[in-house]
Structure formats: C-alpha cells, structure tokens
mmCIF file of C-alpha atoms and ligand atoms in Angstrom:
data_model
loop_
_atom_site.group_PDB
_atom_site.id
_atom_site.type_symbol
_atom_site.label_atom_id
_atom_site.label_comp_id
_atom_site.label_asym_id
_atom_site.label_seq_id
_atom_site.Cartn_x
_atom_site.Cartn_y
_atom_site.Cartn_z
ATOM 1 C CA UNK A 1 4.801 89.706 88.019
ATOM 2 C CA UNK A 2 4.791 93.477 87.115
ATOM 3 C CA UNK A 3 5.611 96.005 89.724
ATOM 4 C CA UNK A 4 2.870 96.898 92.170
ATOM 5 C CA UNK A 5 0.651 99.943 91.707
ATOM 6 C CA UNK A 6 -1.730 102.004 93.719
ATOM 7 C CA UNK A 7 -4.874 104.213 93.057
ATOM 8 C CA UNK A 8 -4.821 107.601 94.566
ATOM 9 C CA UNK A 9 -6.317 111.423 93.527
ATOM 10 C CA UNK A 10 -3.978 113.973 92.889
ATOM 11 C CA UNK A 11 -2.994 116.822 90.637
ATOM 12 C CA UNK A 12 0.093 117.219 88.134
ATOM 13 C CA UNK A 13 -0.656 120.975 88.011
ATOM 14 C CA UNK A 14 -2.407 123.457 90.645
ATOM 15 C CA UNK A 15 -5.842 124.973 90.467
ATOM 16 C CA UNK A 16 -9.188 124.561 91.641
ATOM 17 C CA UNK A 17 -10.601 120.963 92.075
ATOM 18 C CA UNK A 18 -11.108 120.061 88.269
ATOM 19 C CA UNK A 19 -7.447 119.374 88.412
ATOM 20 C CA UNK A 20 -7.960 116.784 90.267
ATOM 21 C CA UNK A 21 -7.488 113.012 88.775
ATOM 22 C CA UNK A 22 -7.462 109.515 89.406
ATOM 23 C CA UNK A 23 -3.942 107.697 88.593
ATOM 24 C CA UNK A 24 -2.546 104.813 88.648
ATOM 25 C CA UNK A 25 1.092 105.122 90.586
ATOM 26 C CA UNK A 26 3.716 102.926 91.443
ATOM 27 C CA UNK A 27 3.333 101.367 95.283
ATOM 28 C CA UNK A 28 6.026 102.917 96.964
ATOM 29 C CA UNK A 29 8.520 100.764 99.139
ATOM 30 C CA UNK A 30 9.261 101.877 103.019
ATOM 31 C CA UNK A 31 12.699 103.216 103.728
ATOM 32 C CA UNK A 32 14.379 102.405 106.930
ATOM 33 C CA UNK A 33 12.092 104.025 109.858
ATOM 34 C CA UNK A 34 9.195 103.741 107.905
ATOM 35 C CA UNK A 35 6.288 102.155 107.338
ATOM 36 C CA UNK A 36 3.775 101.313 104.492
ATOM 37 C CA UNK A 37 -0.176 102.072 105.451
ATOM 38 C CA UNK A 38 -3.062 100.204 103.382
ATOM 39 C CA UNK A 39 -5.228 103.817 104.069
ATOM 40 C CA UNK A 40 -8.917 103.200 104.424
ATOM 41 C CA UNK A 41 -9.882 106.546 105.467
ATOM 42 C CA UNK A 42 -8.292 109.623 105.021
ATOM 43 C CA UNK A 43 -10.389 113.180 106.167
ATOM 44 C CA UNK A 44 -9.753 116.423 104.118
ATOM 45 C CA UNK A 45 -8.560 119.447 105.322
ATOM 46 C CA UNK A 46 -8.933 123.278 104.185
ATOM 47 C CA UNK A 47 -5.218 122.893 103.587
ATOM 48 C CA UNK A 48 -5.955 120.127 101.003
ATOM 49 C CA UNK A 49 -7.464 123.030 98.853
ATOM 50 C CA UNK A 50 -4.824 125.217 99.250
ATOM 51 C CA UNK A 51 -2.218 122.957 98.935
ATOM 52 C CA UNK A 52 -4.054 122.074 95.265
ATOM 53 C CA UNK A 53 -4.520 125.224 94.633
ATOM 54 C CA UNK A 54 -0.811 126.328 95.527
ATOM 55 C CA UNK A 55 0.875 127.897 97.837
ATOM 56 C CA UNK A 56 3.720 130.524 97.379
ATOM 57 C CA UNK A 57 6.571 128.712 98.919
ATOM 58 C CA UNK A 58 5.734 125.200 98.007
ATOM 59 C CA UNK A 59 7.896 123.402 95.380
ATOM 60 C CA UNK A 60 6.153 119.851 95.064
ATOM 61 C CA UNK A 61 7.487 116.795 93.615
ATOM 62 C CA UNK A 62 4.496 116.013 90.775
ATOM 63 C CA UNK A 63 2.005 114.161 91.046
ATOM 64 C CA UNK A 64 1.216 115.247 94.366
ATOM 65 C CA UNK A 65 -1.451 113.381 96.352
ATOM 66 C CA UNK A 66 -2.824 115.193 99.406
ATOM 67 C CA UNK A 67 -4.476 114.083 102.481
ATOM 68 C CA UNK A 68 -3.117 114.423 106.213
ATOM 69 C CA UNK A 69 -5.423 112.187 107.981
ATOM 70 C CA UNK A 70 -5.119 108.748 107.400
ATOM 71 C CA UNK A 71 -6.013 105.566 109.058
ATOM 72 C CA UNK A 72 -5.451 102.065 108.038
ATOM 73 C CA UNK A 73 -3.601 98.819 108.238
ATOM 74 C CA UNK A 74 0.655 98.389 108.311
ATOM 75 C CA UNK A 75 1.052 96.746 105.133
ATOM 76 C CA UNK A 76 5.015 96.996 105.357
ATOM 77 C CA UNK A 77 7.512 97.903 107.826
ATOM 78 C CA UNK A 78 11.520 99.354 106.819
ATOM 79 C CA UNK A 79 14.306 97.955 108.469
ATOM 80 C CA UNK A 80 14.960 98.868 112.053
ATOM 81 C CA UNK A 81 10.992 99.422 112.818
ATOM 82 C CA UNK A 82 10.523 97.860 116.253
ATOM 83 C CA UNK A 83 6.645 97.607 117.888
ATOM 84 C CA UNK A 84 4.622 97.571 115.006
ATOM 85 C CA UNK A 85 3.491 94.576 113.112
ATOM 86 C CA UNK A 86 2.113 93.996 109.274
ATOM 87 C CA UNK A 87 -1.868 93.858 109.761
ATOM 88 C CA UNK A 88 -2.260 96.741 112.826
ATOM 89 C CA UNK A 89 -4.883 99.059 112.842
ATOM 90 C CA UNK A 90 -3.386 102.644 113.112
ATOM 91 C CA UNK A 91 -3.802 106.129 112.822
ATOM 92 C CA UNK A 92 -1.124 108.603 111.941
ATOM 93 C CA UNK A 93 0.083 111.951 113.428
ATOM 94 C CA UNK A 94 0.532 113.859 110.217
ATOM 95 C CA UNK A 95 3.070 116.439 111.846
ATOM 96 C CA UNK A 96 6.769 116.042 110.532
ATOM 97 C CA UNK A 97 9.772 117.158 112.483
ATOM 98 C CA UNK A 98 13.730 116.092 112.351
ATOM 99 C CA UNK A 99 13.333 115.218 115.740
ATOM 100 C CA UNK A 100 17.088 116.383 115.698
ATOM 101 C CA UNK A 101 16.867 120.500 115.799
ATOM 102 C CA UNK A 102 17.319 122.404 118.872
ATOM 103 C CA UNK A 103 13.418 122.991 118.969
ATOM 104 C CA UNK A 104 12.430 119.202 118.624
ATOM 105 C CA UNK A 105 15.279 117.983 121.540
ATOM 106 C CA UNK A 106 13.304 120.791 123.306
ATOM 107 C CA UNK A 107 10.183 118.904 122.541
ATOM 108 C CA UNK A 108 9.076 122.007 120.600
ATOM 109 C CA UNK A 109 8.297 119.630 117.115
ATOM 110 C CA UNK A 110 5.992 122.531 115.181
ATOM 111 C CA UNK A 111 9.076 125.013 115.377
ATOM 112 C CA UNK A 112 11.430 122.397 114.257
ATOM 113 C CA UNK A 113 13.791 123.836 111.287
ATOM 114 C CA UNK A 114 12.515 121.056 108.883
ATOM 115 C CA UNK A 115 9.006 121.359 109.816
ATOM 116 C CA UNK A 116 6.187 119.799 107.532
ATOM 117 C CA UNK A 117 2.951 118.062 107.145
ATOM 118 C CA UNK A 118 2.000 115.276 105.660
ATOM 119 C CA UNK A 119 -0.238 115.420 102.318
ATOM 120 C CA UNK A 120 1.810 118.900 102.044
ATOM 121 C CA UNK A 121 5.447 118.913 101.873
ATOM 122 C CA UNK A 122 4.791 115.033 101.179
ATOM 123 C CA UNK A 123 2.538 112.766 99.210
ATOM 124 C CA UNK A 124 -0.471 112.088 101.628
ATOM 125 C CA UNK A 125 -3.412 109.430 102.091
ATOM 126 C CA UNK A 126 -5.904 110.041 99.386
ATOM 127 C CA UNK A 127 -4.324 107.080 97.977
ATOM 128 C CA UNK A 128 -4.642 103.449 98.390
ATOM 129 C CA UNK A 129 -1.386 103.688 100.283
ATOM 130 C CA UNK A 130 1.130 105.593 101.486
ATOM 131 C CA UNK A 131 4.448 105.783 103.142
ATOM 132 C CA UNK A 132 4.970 107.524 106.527
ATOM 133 C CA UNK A 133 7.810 107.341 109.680
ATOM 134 C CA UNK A 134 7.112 104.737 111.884
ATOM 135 C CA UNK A 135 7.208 107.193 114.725
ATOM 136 C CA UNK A 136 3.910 108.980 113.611
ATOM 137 C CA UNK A 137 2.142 105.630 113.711
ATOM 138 C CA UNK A 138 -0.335 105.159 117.011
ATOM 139 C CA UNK A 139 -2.138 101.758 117.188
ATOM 140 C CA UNK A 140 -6.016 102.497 117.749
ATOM 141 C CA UNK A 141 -8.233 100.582 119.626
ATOM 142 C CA UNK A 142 -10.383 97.225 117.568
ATOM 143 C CA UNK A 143 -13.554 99.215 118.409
ATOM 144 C CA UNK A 144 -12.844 102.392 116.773
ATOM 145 C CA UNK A 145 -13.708 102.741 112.985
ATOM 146 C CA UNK A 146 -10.948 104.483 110.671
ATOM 147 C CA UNK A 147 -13.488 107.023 109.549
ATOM 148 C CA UNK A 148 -13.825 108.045 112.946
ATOM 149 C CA UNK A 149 -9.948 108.212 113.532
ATOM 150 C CA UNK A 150 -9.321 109.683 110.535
ATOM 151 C CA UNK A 151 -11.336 112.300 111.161
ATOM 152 C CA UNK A 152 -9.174 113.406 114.564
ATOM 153 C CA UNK A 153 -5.532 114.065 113.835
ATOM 154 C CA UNK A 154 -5.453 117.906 112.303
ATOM 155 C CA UNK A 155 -8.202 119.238 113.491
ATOM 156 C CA UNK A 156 -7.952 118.315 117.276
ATOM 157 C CA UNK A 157 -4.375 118.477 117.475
ATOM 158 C CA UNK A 158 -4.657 122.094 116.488
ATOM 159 C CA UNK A 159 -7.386 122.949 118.563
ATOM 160 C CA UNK A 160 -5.673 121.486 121.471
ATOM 161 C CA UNK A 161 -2.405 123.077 121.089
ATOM 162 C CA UNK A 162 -4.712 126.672 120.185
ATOM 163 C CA UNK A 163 -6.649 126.359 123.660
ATOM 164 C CA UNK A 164 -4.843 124.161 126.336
ATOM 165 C CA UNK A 165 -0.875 124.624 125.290
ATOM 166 C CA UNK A 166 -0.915 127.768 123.831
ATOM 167 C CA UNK A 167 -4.275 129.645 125.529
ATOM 168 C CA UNK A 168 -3.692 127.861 129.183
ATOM 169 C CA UNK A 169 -7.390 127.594 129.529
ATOM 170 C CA UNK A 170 -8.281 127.204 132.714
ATOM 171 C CA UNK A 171 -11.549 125.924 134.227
ATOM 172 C CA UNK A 172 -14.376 128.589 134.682
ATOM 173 C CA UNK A 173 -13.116 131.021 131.687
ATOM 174 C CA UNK A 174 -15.048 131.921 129.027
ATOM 175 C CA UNK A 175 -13.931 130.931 125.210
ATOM 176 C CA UNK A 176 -15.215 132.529 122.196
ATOM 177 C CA UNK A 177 -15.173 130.250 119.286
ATOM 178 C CA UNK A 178 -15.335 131.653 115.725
ATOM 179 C CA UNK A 179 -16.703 129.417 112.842
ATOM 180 C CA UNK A 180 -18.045 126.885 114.614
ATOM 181 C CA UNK A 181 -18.871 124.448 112.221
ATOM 182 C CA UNK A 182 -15.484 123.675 110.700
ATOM 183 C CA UNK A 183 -12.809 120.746 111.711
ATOM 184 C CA UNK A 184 -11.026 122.872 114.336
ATOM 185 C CA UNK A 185 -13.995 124.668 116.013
ATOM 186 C CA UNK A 186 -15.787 121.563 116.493
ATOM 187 C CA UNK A 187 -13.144 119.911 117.821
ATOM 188 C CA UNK A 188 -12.603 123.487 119.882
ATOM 189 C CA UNK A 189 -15.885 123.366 121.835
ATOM 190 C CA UNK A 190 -15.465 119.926 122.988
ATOM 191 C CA UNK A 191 -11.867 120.716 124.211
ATOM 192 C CA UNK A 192 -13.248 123.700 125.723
ATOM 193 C CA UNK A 193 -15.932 121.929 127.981
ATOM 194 C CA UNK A 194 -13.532 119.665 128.844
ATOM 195 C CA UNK A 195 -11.273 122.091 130.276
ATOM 196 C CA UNK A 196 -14.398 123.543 132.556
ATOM 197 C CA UNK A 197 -14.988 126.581 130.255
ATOM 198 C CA UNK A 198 -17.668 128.373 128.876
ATOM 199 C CA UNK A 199 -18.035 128.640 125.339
ATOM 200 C CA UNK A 200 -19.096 131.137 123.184
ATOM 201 C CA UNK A 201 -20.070 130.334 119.752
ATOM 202 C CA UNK A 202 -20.465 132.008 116.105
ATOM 203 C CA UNK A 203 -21.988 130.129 113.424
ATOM 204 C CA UNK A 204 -23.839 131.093 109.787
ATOM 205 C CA UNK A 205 -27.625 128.796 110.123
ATOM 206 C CA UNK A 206 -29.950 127.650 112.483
ATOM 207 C CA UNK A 207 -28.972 124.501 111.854
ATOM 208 C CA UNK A 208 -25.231 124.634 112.403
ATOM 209 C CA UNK A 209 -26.204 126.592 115.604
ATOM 210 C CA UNK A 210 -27.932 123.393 117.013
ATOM 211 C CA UNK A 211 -25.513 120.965 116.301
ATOM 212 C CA UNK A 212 -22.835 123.142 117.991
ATOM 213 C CA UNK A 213 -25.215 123.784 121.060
ATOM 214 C CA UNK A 214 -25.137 119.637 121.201
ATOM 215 C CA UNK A 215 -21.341 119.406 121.195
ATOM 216 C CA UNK A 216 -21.451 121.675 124.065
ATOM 217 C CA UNK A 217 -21.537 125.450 123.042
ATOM 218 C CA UNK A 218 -23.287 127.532 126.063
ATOM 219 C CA UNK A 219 -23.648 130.147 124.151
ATOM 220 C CA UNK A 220 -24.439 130.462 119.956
ATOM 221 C CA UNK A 221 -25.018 133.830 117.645
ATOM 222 C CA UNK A 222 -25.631 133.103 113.968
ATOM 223 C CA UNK A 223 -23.764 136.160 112.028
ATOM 224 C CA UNK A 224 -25.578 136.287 109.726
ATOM 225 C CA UNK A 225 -28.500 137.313 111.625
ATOM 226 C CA UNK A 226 -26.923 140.138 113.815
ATOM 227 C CA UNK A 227 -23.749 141.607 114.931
ATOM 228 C CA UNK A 228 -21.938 138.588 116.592
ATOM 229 C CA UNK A 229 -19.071 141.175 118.409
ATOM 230 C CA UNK A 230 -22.160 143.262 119.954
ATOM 231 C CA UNK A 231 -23.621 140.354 121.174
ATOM 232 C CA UNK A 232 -21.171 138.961 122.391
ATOM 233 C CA UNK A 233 -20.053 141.890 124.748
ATOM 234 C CA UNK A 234 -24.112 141.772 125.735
ATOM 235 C CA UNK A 235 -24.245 138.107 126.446
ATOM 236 C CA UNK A 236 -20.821 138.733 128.473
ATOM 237 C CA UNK A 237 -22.648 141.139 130.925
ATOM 238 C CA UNK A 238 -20.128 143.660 128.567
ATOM 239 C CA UNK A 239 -17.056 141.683 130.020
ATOM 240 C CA UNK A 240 -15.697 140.477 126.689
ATOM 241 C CA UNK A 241 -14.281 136.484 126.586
ATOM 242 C CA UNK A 242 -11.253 135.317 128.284
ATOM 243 C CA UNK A 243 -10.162 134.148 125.159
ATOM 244 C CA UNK A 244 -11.072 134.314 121.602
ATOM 245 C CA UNK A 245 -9.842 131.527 118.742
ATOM 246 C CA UNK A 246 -9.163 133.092 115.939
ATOM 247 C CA UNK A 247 -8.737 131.209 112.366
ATOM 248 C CA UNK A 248 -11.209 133.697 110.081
ATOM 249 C CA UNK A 249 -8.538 136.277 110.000
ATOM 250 C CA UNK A 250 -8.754 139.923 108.091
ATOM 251 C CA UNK A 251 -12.862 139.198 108.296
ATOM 252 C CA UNK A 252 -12.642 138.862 112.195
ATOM 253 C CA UNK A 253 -10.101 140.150 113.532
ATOM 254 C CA UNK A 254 -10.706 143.873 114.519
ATOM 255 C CA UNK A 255 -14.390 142.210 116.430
ATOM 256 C CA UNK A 256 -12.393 139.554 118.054
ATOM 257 C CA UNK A 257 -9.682 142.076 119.413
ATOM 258 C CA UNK A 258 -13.101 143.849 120.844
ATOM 259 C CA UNK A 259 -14.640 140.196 121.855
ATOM 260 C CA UNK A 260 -11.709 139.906 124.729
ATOM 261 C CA UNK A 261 -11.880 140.742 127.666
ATOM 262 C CA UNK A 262 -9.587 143.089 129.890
ATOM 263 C CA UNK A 263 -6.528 140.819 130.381
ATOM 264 C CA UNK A 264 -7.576 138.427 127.369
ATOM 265 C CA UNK A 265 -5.679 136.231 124.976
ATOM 266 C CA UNK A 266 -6.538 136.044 121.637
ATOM 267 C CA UNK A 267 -5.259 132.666 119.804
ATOM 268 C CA UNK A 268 -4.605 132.557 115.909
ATOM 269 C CA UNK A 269 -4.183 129.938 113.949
ATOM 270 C CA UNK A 270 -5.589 130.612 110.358
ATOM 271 C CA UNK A 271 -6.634 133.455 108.391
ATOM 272 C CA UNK A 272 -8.912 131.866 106.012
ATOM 273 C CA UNK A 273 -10.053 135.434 104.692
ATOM 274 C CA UNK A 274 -6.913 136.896 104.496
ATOM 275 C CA UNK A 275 -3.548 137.908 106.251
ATOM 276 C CA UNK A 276 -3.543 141.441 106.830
ATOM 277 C CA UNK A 277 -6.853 142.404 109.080
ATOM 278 C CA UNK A 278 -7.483 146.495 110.080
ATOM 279 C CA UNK A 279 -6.402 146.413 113.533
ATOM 280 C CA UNK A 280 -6.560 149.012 116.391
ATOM 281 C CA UNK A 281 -3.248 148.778 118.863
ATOM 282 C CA UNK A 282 -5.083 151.108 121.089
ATOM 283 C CA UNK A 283 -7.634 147.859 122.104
ATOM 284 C CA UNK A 284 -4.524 146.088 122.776
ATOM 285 C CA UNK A 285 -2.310 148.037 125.066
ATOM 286 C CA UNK A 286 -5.761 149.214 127.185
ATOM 287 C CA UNK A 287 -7.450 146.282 127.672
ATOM 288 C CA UNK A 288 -4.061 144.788 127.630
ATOM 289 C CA UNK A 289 -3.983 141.734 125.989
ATOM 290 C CA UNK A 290 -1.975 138.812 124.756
ATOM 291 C CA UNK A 291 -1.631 137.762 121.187
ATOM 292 C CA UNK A 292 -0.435 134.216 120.740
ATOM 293 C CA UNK A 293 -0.109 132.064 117.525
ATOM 294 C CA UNK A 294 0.124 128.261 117.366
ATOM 295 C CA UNK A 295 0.149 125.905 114.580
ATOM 296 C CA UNK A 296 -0.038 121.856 114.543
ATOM 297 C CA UNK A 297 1.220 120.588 117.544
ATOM 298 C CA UNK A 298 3.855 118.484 119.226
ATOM 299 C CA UNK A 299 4.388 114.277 119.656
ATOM 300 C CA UNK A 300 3.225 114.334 123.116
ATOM 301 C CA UNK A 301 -0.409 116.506 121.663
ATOM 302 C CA UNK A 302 -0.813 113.872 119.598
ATOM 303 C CA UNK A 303 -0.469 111.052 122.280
ATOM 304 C CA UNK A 304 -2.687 113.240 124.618
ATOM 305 C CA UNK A 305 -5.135 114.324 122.311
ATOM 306 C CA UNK A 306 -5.557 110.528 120.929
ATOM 307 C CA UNK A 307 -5.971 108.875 124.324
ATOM 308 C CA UNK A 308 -8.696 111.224 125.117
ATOM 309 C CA UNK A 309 -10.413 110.327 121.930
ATOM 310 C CA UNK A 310 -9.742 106.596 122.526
ATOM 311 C CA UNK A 311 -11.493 107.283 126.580
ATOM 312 C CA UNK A 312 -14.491 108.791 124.387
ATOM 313 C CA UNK A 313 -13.845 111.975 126.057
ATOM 314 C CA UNK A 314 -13.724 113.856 122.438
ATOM 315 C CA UNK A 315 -15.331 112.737 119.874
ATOM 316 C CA UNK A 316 -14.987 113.047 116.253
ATOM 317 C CA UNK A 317 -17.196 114.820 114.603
ATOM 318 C CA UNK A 318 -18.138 113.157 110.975
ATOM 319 C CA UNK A 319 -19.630 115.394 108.515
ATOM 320 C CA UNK A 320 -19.873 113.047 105.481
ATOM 321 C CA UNK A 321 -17.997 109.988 104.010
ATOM 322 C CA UNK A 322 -17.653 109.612 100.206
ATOM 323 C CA UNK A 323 -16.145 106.890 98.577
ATOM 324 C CA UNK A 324 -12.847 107.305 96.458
ATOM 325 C CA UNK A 325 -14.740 107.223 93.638
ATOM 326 C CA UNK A 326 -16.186 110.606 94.117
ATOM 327 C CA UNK A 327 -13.510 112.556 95.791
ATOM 328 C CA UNK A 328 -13.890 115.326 94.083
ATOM 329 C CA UNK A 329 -17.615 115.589 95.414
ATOM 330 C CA UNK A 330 -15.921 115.705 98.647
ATOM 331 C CA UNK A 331 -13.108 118.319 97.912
ATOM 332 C CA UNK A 332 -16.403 120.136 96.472
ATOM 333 C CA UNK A 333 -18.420 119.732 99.962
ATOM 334 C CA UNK A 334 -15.232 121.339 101.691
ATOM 335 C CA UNK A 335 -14.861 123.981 99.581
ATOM 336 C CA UNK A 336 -18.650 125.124 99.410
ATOM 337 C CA UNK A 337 -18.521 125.438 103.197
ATOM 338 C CA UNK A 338 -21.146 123.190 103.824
ATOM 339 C CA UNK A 339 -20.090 120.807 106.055
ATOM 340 C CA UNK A 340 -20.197 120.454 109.525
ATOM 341 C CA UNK A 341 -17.470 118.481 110.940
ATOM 342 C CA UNK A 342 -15.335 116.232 109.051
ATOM 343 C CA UNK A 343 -15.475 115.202 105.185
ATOM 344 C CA UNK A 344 -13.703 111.367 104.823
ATOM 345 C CA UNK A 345 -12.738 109.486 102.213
ATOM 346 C CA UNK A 346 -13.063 105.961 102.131
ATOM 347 C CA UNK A 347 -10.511 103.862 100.549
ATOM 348 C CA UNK A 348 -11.472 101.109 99.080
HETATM 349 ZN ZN1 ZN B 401 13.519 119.408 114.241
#
C-alpha cells in the first residue's frame, strides 16, 4: 500500500489568488501532543490573503496551506494525548503559544515569545487534514454543524479579547464599531449587546446596514452616504463613544480618535488600510484617552468565547460556504469585500 496522501489548496510562491493550487501532499503523521483532524470546514480569514500574498517577516516552509479555522473529526492521536478519542467532533483554537515563556505561565498566551497562528507560521486546514497540538482541540457539541464552528475561532476570539479583556466594557457604554460587516465586527456587535452596551455601527450598503441592525447594532451610518465621524458625534448627543474598535487603520483613524468620548478607549487590532494613520496628539491628551492594542487571544478566551457559542448566546455568522473545489471563488469573495460574515470551505 503506497503512503497516504491528502488534498489541500496552497501556494509554492506568494501573490494574489491565481497562485493558488490544488495538490496532492503526503498525510502527515501526529507527533507526540498532537493530533491528526479529518477538517470538514475550515473559514477564511483576511490574514489568509495576506499570508498568500506575503508578509515581510514570514519565512514559510513551501507548499504552504492556509486556513486557521478548522473543524472536523480526530483521525489520529500522538503518544501521550489523554481525553480525546479517534472519531470526535472538534473545533480548534488556532492560537499557538510555548505554553512555557514567562508570558504564557502568566496566562498571557498572545505575548508568548514563540507566538503564532495556525494556517500562518504553520500549514493550516484548507486541506483534507491537518496536524495540530492536542491542547487546541475543544470537543463541540453533536448539534452544532462544523461550518458553523468553523466559522467562530478568529474572529470572535479577537473581538472578545478587543472589547471585554482589553476594552473592559461595561454594561450601559456605548461602542462604536467600524466595518461592520467583516468576521470581527460581526462577531463585535453581538459581544457588545451581550455585555449591556450600545452599539454604534459603520457599514458601506443598505443592505449590510440591515443585517447588522438584526445582529443587534442600535445604531448604523452607511459611509458611503455621509460623514460617519459627524454623525456619530450627532447621534451621541455630541458625547463621542465610550469606545471605538478600530481594525480600518490609516483610513479611520484620525475620525475614530474624534468618535471617543472624553475619557474613551480606543481598541486596535488591524490596520487593513495601512499602518501609519495622520493623527492629532492634541485629541488625545484633552479628551484624554486610552489607546490599547490586542491581538488573538488567550486559552481561557477560547474556552469562554466557545461555551458561549455552544449556550447559543453568540452566534456565528455564515456568509457563504463553497466547496473545496472552488476555493479560489471563496478567497475571491473575501478579497472583493463582499461578504458579510464568514466565507467556509467545505471539505469534502
Ligand atoms: Zn510562551
């Protein structure tokens, strides 16, 4: 019997989503503390497209497959696994830490020194399977479809850690939400409500204004339409937010700095339109506000943020599913902007 193989779409060489092929790879075996996943959903990410299309300090081992949320079945577990079994339905955390580094025994696992993501620093789940530590692995409930888990981990972690760990949203603030149809905002204005907030929303159609008003957003301006910053401060009685998410980056960022309130926090997590926004210091210091970042999140986010999905208290939002066949239809959907909520792969 030759050796086993698996399907999967990668890239040998970055660049925009032509590079992208279908291949035919060896099936890799689990090491000790891991385990081997039979993927039947993975969800796409913005950082799929950058990781294809490369990123400065990234050295990858070629092919690289991406995808960092995956569900499936264990089809293999590596000596010393304990609590998992061949045939469970799981989803996986796709934050990697040492788990040995001053900042994980602090429980601080997105500072730790060896920090990474799987799909990036690794080979992900656009693949018929993949390999992953057993410790990322969270059984999910018989009722809950992968597409629907797959579509959780990145988005909701981050917008979890962005508003709850990081913002300390508290009941009866108000939260401006920028983007609001992509993974993380719609993940943000459901964490938002459920935190007893009021949220503030920016979107780009009619259409994507609606479907954020029904996952909860008080509040919705369409930019393209009129000055979202102006109307903001109008629909705050000219108050400002108690705290602005932030992700859009050189685009947004002198408006959100005049979006908070006195006293406000602005959270950052992306800058999707570039680095290095005009700024003014002199809205900072007067209306004296706080500036935090946050990226990923830790173990017990994960746990949290799952168990609140499995209670139906969040729920994924699912965009579009595409079969493997036409992944790069799906990269495509990402990229054009289109989508509201999550774009999954199915696997086989
Ligand atoms: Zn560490």
């Amino acid at each position: 019997m030759g050796r086993q193989t698996l399907k999967a779409i990668g890239f040998y060489e970055h660049g925009d989503i032509d590079k992208l092929q279908f291949l035919e790879l060896p099936r890799p075996e689990p090491a000790r503390g891991e385990v081997l996943i039979n993927v039947k959903a993975v969800a796409l990410n913005h950082l799929d497209l950058w990781v294809l299309g490369g990123l400065p300090a990234l050295k990858l081992e070629m092919p690289h497959i991406g995808g960092s949320d995956i569900a499936g079945l264990i089809a293999g577990l590596g000596d010393g696994v304990v609590g998992l079994q061949v045939g469970q339905r799981v989803v996986v955390n796709p934050t990697l830490s040492c788990g040995n580094c001053a900042w994980c025994r602090r429980g601080e696992d997105s500072l730790c020194d060896e920090f990474g993501v799987i799909g990036e620093h690794c080979r992900g789940g656009a693949a018929e399977y993949v390999v992953v530590p057993a410790r990322n692995v969270m059984p999910m409930p018989d009722d809950f479809s992968f597409i629907e888990a797959a579509a959780v981990p990145l988005v909701f972690l981050t917008a979890w850690r962005a508003l709850i760990t990081r913002g300390q949203l508290r009941p009866g603030e108000s939260v401006l939400i920028l983007g609001a149809s992509g993974g993380v905002a719609s993940a943000a204005i459901q964490i938002a409500r459920l935190a007893g907030a009021t949220v503030y929303a920016v979107t780009s159609s009619p259409d994507k204004m609606e479907k954020a008003r029904a996952l909860g957003a008080d509040w919705v301006v369409d930019r393209t339409q009129e000055n979202w910053s102006s109307a903001v401060y109008n629909a705050t009685n000219r108050q400002g937010v108690d705290l602005v998410l932030e992700n859009v980056g050189a685009a947004t960022w002198f408006d959100s700095l005049r979006s908070a309130r006195k006293g406000g926090r602005i959270v950052t997590y992306g800058a999707t339109s570039g680095p290095r926004p005009q700024t003014d210091i002199r809205y900072i210091f007067w209306k004296q506000l706080t500036i935090l970042g946050t990226t990923m999140s830790t173990r017990s986010e994960f746990d949290d943020v799952m168990n609140l999905v499995w209670q139906g208290k969040l729920k994924p939002v699912v965009d579009s599913v595409f079969p493997m066949e036409e992944a790069h239809a799906a990269y495509r959907r990402l990229q054009a902007g289109e989508q509201f909520g999550k774009v999954v792969i199915e696997i086989g």
